[in-house]
Coordinates of N, CA and C in Angstrom, one line a residue:
M1 N 53.8 7.6 -28.5 CA 53.5 6.3 -29.2 C 52.1 5.7 -29.0
T2 N 51.2 5.8 -30.3 CA 49.8 5.7 -30.1 C 49.5 4.1 -29.9
E3 N 48.3 4.0 -29.6 CA 47.8 3.0 -29.6 C 46.3 2.4 -30.4
D4 N 46.0 1.5 -31.5 CA 45.1 1.4 -31.9 C 43.8 0.5 -31.5
F5 N 42.7 0.6 -31.6 CA 41.7 0.0 -31.1 C 40.8 -0.4 -32.3
D6 N 40.3 -1.6 -32.4 CA 39.5 -2.0 -33.5 C 38.1 -1.9 -32.9
D7 N 37.3 -1.8 -33.9 CA 35.8 -1.2 -33.5 C 35.3 -2.3 -32.6
D8 N 35.9 -3.7 -32.4 CA 35.1 -5.0 -31.6 C 36.0 -4.4 -30.1
D9 N 36.4 -3.3 -30.0 CA 37.1 -3.3 -28.6 C 36.5 -2.0 -27.8
V10 N 35.7 -1.2 -29.1 CA 34.7 -0.5 -28.4 C 33.2 -0.7 -28.0
R11 N 33.1 -0.8 -26.7 CA 31.6 -1.0 -26.3 C 30.3 0.2 -26.2
Y12 N 29.3 -0.1 -26.7 CA 28.4 0.8 -26.7 C 27.4 0.6 -26.2
E13 N 26.7 1.6 -25.6 CA 25.3 1.3 -24.8 C 24.3 2.4 -25.8
G14 N 23.6 1.6 -26.6 CA 22.5 2.4 -27.2 C 23.6 3.0 -28.3
D15 N 23.8 4.4 -28.8 CA 24.7 5.1 -30.0 C 25.7 5.9 -29.3
R16 N 26.0 5.5 -27.8 CA 27.0 6.2 -27.5 C 28.2 5.0 -26.7
P17 N 29.4 5.5 -27.1 CA 30.5 4.4 -26.5 C 30.7 4.3 -24.9
V18 N 30.9 3.5 -24.1 CA 30.7 3.3 -22.7 C 32.1 2.9 -22.6
A19 N 32.9 2.2 -23.1 CA 34.2 1.6 -22.7 C 35.2 1.3 -24.1
V20 N 36.6 1.4 -23.9 CA 37.3 1.1 -25.0 C 38.3 0.0 -24.2
G21 N 38.4 -1.2 -24.8 CA 39.3 -2.0 -23.9 C 38.8 -2.1 -22.3
D22 N 39.4 -2.0 -21.2 CA 39.5 -1.9 -20.4 C 39.0 -0.6 -19.8
L23 N 39.0 0.5 -20.5 CA 39.1 2.0 -20.0 C 37.3 2.3 -20.1
R24 N 36.9 2.8 -19.2 CA 35.5 3.1 -18.9 C 35.5 4.4 -19.3
L25 N 34.7 4.9 -20.2 CA 34.8 6.4 -20.7 C 33.8 7.1 -19.8
A26 N 33.9 8.3 -19.9 CA 33.0 9.3 -18.9 C 32.7 10.2 -20.0
Q27 N 32.1 11.7 -19.8 CA 31.7 12.5 -20.5 C 32.6 12.7 -21.6
P28 N 32.4 12.7 -23.0 CA 33.3 13.3 -23.9 C 33.8 14.8 -23.5
T29 N 34.8 15.1 -24.1 CA 35.5 16.7 -24.3 C 34.4 17.3 -25.5
R30 N 34.4 16.3 -26.2 CA 34.0 16.9 -27.7 C 33.5 15.5 -28.4
M31 N 32.3 15.9 -29.2 CA 31.8 14.6 -29.8 C 31.1 15.3 -31.2
A32 N 30.5 14.3 -31.8 CA 30.3 14.5 -33.4 C 29.7 13.3 -33.9
T33 N 28.4 13.5 -34.5 CA 27.8 12.3 -35.2 C 28.4 12.5 -36.9
T34 N 28.6 11.4 -37.2 CA 28.6 11.7 -38.8 C 27.7 10.7 -39.5
S35 N 27.5 10.4 -40.8 CA 26.8 9.5 -41.7 C 27.8 8.1 -41.2
A36 N 29.1 8.0 -40.8 CA 29.9 7.0 -41.0 C 29.5 6.5 -39.3
G37 N 29.3 7.7 -38.6 CA 29.2 7.0 -37.1 C 29.3 8.2 -36.1
F38 N 29.7 7.8 -35.1 CA 30.2 8.6 -33.3 C 31.9 8.6 -33.7
W39 N 32.2 10.3 -33.4 CA 33.3 10.5 -33.0 C 33.5 11.1 -31.6
G40 N 34.2 10.8 -30.9 CA 34.4 11.3 -29.4 C 35.8 11.7 -29.0
L41 N 36.1 12.7 -28.2 CA 37.1 13.1 -27.7 C 37.2 13.0 -26.3
Y42 N 38.0 12.1 -25.7 CA 38.0 11.9 -24.2 C 39.6 11.7 -23.7
E43 N 39.4 12.2 -22.2 CA 40.7 12.3 -21.7 C 41.1 10.8 -20.9
A44 N 42.3 10.4 -21.0 CA 42.8 9.3 -20.5 C 44.0 9.3 -20.1
G45 N 44.1 9.9 -18.7 CA 45.1 9.9 -18.0 C 45.7 10.6 -18.5
N46 N 47.2 10.8 -18.8 CA 47.9 11.7 -19.5 C 47.7 11.7 -20.9
E47 N 47.3 11.2 -21.3 CA 46.7 10.8 -23.1 C 45.7 11.2 -23.3
V48 N 45.2 11.4 -24.6 CA 44.0 11.3 -25.4 C 43.4 10.1 -25.9
L49 N 42.2 10.3 -26.0 CA 41.6 8.7 -26.8 C 40.6 9.7 -27.6
V50 N 40.5 9.1 -28.9 CA 39.7 9.5 -30.1 C 39.1 8.1 -30.2
V51 N 37.4 8.3 -30.2 CA 36.8 7.1 -31.1 C 36.2 7.4 -32.0
H52 N 36.4 6.7 -32.7 CA 36.1 7.2 -34.5 C 35.3 6.0 -34.9
P53 N 34.5 6.0 -36.0 CA 33.3 5.0 -36.4 C 34.1 3.5 -36.9
A54 N 35.6 3.6 -36.9 CA 36.4 2.3 -37.3 C 37.0 1.7 -36.0
G55 N 37.0 2.4 -34.8 CA 38.0 1.9 -33.6 C 37.7 3.0 -32.5
A56 N 39.2 3.3 -32.3 CA 39.6 4.1 -31.3 C 41.1 4.3 -31.5
R57 N 41.6 5.5 -30.9 CA 43.0 5.7 -31.1 C 43.4 6.2 -29.6
R58 N 44.4 6.0 -29.1 CA 44.8 6.5 -27.7 C 46.4 7.1 -28.0
G59 N 46.6 8.1 -27.3 CA 48.1 8.5 -27.4 C 48.2 9.9 -26.9
P60 N 49.6 10.5 -27.0 CA 49.8 12.0 -26.7 C 49.0 12.6 -27.4
A61 N 48.5 13.9 -26.7 CA 47.4 15.0 -27.7 C 48.5 15.4 -28.8
A62 N 49.6 15.5 -29.2 CA 50.3 16.0 -30.0 C 50.6 15.2 -31.3
E63 N 50.6 13.5 -30.8 CA 50.8 12.7 -32.2 C 49.2 12.7 -32.6
L64 N 48.1 12.2 -31.6 CA 46.7 12.5 -31.9 C 46.3 13.8 -33.2
G65 N 46.7 14.8 -32.2 CA 46.5 16.2 -33.4 C 47.2 16.1 -34.5
A66 N 48.2 15.5 -34.8 CA 48.8 15.4 -36.2 C 48.0 14.6 -37.0
W67 N 47.7 13.5 -36.3 CA 46.8 12.2 -36.8 C 45.4 12.8 -37.3
L68 N 45.0 13.6 -36.3 CA 43.6 14.2 -36.8 C 43.9 15.5 -38.0
A69 N 44.8 16.6 -37.8 CA 45.5 17.1 -38.8 C 45.2 16.8 -40.4
A70 N 46.1 15.1 -40.2 CA 46.3 14.5 -41.4 C 44.8 14.2 -42.1
I71 N 43.7 13.9 -41.3 CA 42.3 13.6 -41.6 C 41.6 14.9 -42.2
A72 N 42.1 16.0 -41.3 CA 41.4 17.2 -41.8 C 41.8 17.7 -43.1
A73 N 43.2 17.3 -43.4 CA 43.7 17.9 -44.8 C 43.5 17.0 -46.0
D74 N 42.9 15.3 -45.6 CA 42.7 14.6 -46.8 C 41.6 15.0 -47.7
D75 N 41.8 15.2 -48.7 CA 40.6 15.5 -49.7 C 40.0 14.0 -50.2
G76 N 40.5 12.7 -49.8 CA 39.4 11.5 -50.3 C 38.5 11.3 -49.3
R77 N 38.4 12.1 -47.9 CA 37.5 11.3 -47.1 C 36.2 12.4 -47.2
D78 N 35.1 11.8 -46.3 CA 34.2 12.6 -46.2 C 34.2 14.0 -45.8
D79 N 33.7 14.9 -46.4 CA 33.6 16.4 -45.7 C 33.0 16.5 -44.4
A80 N 32.0 15.6 -43.8 CA 31.5 15.7 -42.5 C 33.2 15.1 -41.7
E81 N 33.8 14.0 -41.8 CA 34.8 13.4 -41.1 C 35.8 14.4 -41.2
R82 N 35.9 15.2 -42.1 CA 37.1 16.1 -42.4 C 36.7 17.4 -41.2
E83 N 35.6 17.8 -41.3 CA 35.4 19.0 -40.5 C 35.1 18.3 -39.0
T84 N 34.5 17.4 -38.6 CA 34.8 16.9 -37.3 C 36.1 16.8 -36.9
A85 N 37.1 16.1 -37.6 CA 38.7 16.0 -37.2 C 39.2 17.6 -37.0
R86 N 38.9 18.2 -37.6 CA 39.2 19.8 -37.6 C 38.6 20.6 -36.5
S87 N 37.6 19.9 -36.0 CA 36.7 20.8 -34.7 C 37.5 20.4 -33.6
F88 N 38.1 19.1 -33.7 CA 38.6 18.6 -32.5 C 40.2 19.0 -32.0
L89 N 41.0 19.5 -33.0 CA 42.2 20.2 -33.1 C 42.3 21.1 -31.8
P90 N 41.4 22.2 -31.7 CA 41.9 23.2 -30.6 C 41.7 22.7 -29.1
F91 N 40.9 21.5 -28.9 CA 41.2 20.6 -27.8 C 42.5 20.1 -27.2
L92 N 43.4 19.7 -28.5 CA 44.4 19.1 -28.2 C 45.9 20.0 -28.0
G93 N 45.5 21.1 -27.8 CA 46.8 22.1 -27.3 C 47.6 22.5 -28.4
G94 N 48.5 23.4 -28.0 CA 49.3 24.2 -29.3 C 48.4 25.6 -29.7
D95 N 47.5 25.9 -29.2 CA 46.9 27.1 -29.4 C 46.3 28.0 -28.5
D96 N 47.4 27.8 -27.2 CA 47.0 28.6 -26.2 C 47.4 30.1 -26.2
P97 N 46.7 31.4 -26.2 CA 47.6 32.3 -26.6 C 48.2 33.0 -25.5
G98 N 47.9 32.4 -24.2 CA 48.6 32.6 -23.1 C 50.4 32.3 -22.8
V99 N 50.6 31.5 -23.9 CA 52.0 30.8 -23.9 C 53.2 31.8 -24.2
A100 N 52.6 32.7 -25.0 CA 53.5 34.1 -25.7 C 54.0 34.7 -24.6
A101 N 55.5 34.7 -24.6 CA 56.0 35.5 -23.3 C 55.8 36.9 -23.3
D102 N 55.5 37.5 -24.3 CA 55.3 38.7 -24.2 C 53.7 39.3 -23.7
V103 N 52.7 38.2 -23.8 CA 51.1 38.6 -22.9 C 51.2 37.8 -22.2
P104 N 51.2 39.0 -21.2 CA 50.9 38.4 -19.6 C 49.3 37.6 -19.4
R105 N 49.2 36.8 -19.0 CA 47.8 36.1 -18.7 C 47.0 36.2 -17.7
S106 N 47.5 37.5 -16.9 CA 46.6 38.1 -15.2 C 47.4 39.2 -15.2
R107 N 46.9 40.0 -14.3 CA 47.4 41.1 -13.4 C 48.5 40.5 -12.6
V108 N 48.4 39.4 -12.1 CA 48.9 39.2 -11.2 C 50.5 38.7 -11.5
E109 N 50.7 38.3 -12.9 CA 52.0 38.3 -13.1 C 52.9 39.5 -13.5
Q110 N 52.0 40.9 -13.3 CA 52.8 42.0 -13.7 C 52.9 42.5 -12.3
G111 N 52.6 42.2 -11.6 CA 52.9 42.2 -10.0 C 51.8 42.8 -9.3
P112 N 52.3 43.0 -8.1 CA 51.1 43.7 -7.0 C 50.0 44.9 -7.6
P113 N 48.9 44.7 -7.2 CA 48.2 45.9 -7.6 C 48.5 46.8 -6.8
P114 N 48.1 48.5 -7.1 CA 48.4 49.1 -6.7 C 47.6 49.5 -5.3
T115 N 48.1 50.0 -4.0 CA 47.1 50.2 -3.0 C 46.8 51.5 -2.6
Y116 N 45.8 51.8 -2.0 CA 45.3 52.8 -1.6 C 44.8 53.2 -0.1
D117 N 45.1 54.5 0.6 CA 44.8 54.4 1.8 C 43.1 54.8 1.8
L118 N 42.4 54.3 2.2 CA 41.2 54.4 2.7 C 40.6 55.0 3.8
S119 N 41.4 55.0 5.0 CA 41.2 55.7 6.0 C 42.1 57.1 6.0
D120 N 42.1 58.4 5.3 CA 42.6 59.5 5.4 C 41.7 60.5 5.7
E121 N 41.6 61.9 5.7 CA 41.3 63.0 6.3 C 40.2 63.2 5.0
R122 N 40.2 62.7 3.8 CA 38.9 62.7 3.0 C 37.9 61.5 2.9
N123 N 38.5 60.3 3.6 CA 37.3 59.4 3.5 C 36.7 59.3 5.1
T124 N 36.7 60.2 5.8 CA 36.3 60.1 7.2 C 34.9 60.6 7.1
P125 N 34.2 59.7 7.9 CA 32.5 60.3 7.7 C 32.3 61.8 8.6

């Protein structure tokens, strides 16, 4: 379930948001500025927060990803807003190539590395 915040709920210092409601904001994971205003992607506990020119929206990454995908596909929106929404999507999951079962993420998953004898007759000084 997502929670929407009005523009009045977002507090700014200069041109950067510092709080949404009672939540203080740290450095954004991703940010962009369009002609309409500031866009930022923030971590909010187990959820994600997107600050946009009309306010903010907080919720699970999958739900906000669907919302941003809808913005990115909306031909009635400004091109800069569509591109900004599209640029946030990779940070919301679902694109991790390591989740494929047939693709090991590291050699550790393949088992222990081979061992070699370093002190036999060929390696003595």
